[in-house]
mmCIF file of C-alpha atoms in Angstrom:
data_model
loop_
_atom_site.group_PDB
_atom_site.id
_atom_site.type_symbol
_atom_site.label_atom_id
_atom_site.label_comp_id
_atom_site.label_asym_id
_atom_site.label_seq_id
_atom_site.Cartn_x
_atom_site.Cartn_y
_atom_site.Cartn_z
ATOM 1 C CA MET A 68 11.867 -5.981 -7.399
ATOM 2 C CA SER A 69 9.565 -5.074 -10.291
ATOM 3 C CA GLU A 70 10.376 -2.041 -12.422
ATOM 4 C CA HIS A 71 7.220 -0.209 -11.246
ATOM 5 C CA VAL A 72 8.065 -0.658 -7.585
ATOM 6 C CA ARG A 73 11.703 0.280 -8.140
ATOM 7 C CA ARG A 74 10.752 3.511 -9.934
ATOM 8 C CA LEU A 75 8.150 4.446 -7.348
ATOM 9 C CA THR A 76 10.607 3.992 -4.498
ATOM 10 C CA GLU A 77 13.044 6.226 -6.406
ATOM 11 C CA VAL A 78 10.483 8.952 -7.124
ATOM 12 C CA LEU A 79 9.221 8.973 -3.544
ATOM 13 C CA GLU A 80 12.767 8.679 -2.225
ATOM 14 C CA THR A 81 11.852 5.794 0.047
ATOM 15 C CA ASP A 82 13.929 2.826 1.075
ATOM 16 C CA ALA A 83 12.758 -0.673 0.326
ATOM 17 C CA THR A 84 12.808 -2.475 3.650
ATOM 18 C CA ALA A 85 12.806 -6.110 4.614
ATOM 19 C CA PRO A 86 9.635 -7.816 3.382
ATOM 20 C CA GLN A 87 6.535 -7.203 5.483
ATOM 21 C CA GLN A 88 4.404 -10.249 4.720
ATOM 22 C CA GLN A 89 0.671 -9.697 4.390
ATOM 23 C CA ASP A 90 -2.275 -12.099 4.248
ATOM 24 C CA TRP A 91 -3.327 -10.915 0.791
ATOM 25 C CA SER A 92 -6.010 -13.569 0.260
ATOM 26 C CA GLY A 93 -7.637 -12.598 3.565
ATOM 27 C CA ILE A 94 -7.367 -8.891 2.783
ATOM 28 C CA GLU A 95 -8.776 -9.327 -0.723
ATOM 29 C CA SER A 96 -11.587 -11.479 0.639
ATOM 30 C CA GLU A 97 -12.463 -8.855 3.249
ATOM 31 C CA LEU A 98 -12.443 -6.047 0.676
ATOM 32 C CA GLN A 99 -14.028 -8.225 -2.041
ATOM 33 C CA VAL A 100 -11.503 -6.951 -4.580
ATOM 34 C CA ARG A 101 -8.307 -8.275 -6.184
ATOM 35 C CA LEU A 102 -5.386 -5.940 -5.530
ATOM 36 C CA PRO A 103 -2.662 -5.378 -8.159
ATOM 37 C CA ASP A 104 0.526 -7.402 -7.754
ATOM 38 C CA ASP A 105 2.768 -4.313 -7.936
ATOM 39 C CA TYR A 106 0.756 -2.665 -5.127
ATOM 40 C CA LYS A 107 1.223 -5.765 -2.982
ATOM 41 C CA GLU A 108 4.952 -5.809 -3.707
ATOM 42 C CA PHE A 109 5.286 -2.118 -2.875
ATOM 43 C CA ILE A 110 3.430 -2.497 0.442
ATOM 44 C CA GLU A 111 5.491 -5.536 1.416
ATOM 45 C CA ARG A 112 8.740 -3.693 0.633
ATOM 46 C CA VAL A 113 7.968 -0.117 1.704
ATOM 47 C CA GLY A 114 4.694 -0.136 3.627
ATOM 48 C CA GLY A 115 2.031 2.528 3.749
ATOM 49 C CA GLY A 116 2.113 6.083 4.922
ATOM 50 C CA TRP A 117 2.468 9.523 3.515
ATOM 51 C CA GLY A 118 4.829 10.622 0.781
ATOM 52 C CA ASP A 119 6.105 13.761 -0.890
ATOM 53 C CA ASP A 120 3.925 16.007 1.316
ATOM 54 C CA TYR A 121 0.930 14.928 -0.764
ATOM 55 C CA LEU A 122 0.444 11.223 -1.457
ATOM 56 C CA TYR A 123 -1.341 8.888 0.967
ATOM 57 C CA ILE A 124 -0.286 5.258 0.537
ATOM 58 C CA LEU A 125 -2.910 3.024 2.089
ATOM 59 C CA ALA A 126 -1.817 -0.305 3.544
ATOM 60 C CA PRO A 127 -3.685 -3.188 5.170
ATOM 61 C CA SER A 128 -3.742 -3.180 8.948
ATOM 62 C CA SER A 129 -1.966 0.155 9.262
ATOM 63 C CA LEU A 130 -1.653 1.389 12.830
ATOM 64 C CA ASN A 131 -2.604 4.859 11.588
ATOM 65 C CA GLN A 132 -6.321 4.960 10.727
ATOM 66 C CA HIS A 133 -5.697 7.478 7.928
ATOM 67 C CA TYR A 134 -3.504 4.957 6.057
ATOM 68 C CA ASP A 135 -5.501 1.801 6.820
ATOM 69 C CA LEU A 136 -6.659 0.364 3.497
ATOM 70 C CA ALA A 137 -9.599 -1.575 4.918
ATOM 71 C CA LYS A 138 -10.990 1.325 6.967
ATOM 72 C CA VAL A 139 -10.660 3.860 4.161
ATOM 73 C CA PHE A 140 -11.937 1.465 1.478
ATOM 74 C CA VAL A 141 -14.980 0.319 3.448
ATOM 75 C CA THR A 142 -15.855 3.903 4.444
ATOM 76 C CA SER A 143 -15.625 5.176 0.855
ATOM 77 C CA VAL A 144 -17.717 2.315 -0.576
ATOM 78 C CA ARG A 145 -20.605 2.733 1.854
#
């Protein structure tokens, strides 16, 4: 686990779970943007959601529309 991801999981007091594989090339193609490697690692280990009563963590294909990276990204760009 990278140092950035390890620290973030500590600060947010989250547990790193079993890897949740994502189709990053498909996601990046859809969004037309390259996502940072540490973001991808964090999402695969922890997932998206809501943290510390403040921070939204967007993730691809989230079941919750408020945390769905593609829906939020496309809406904010338009």
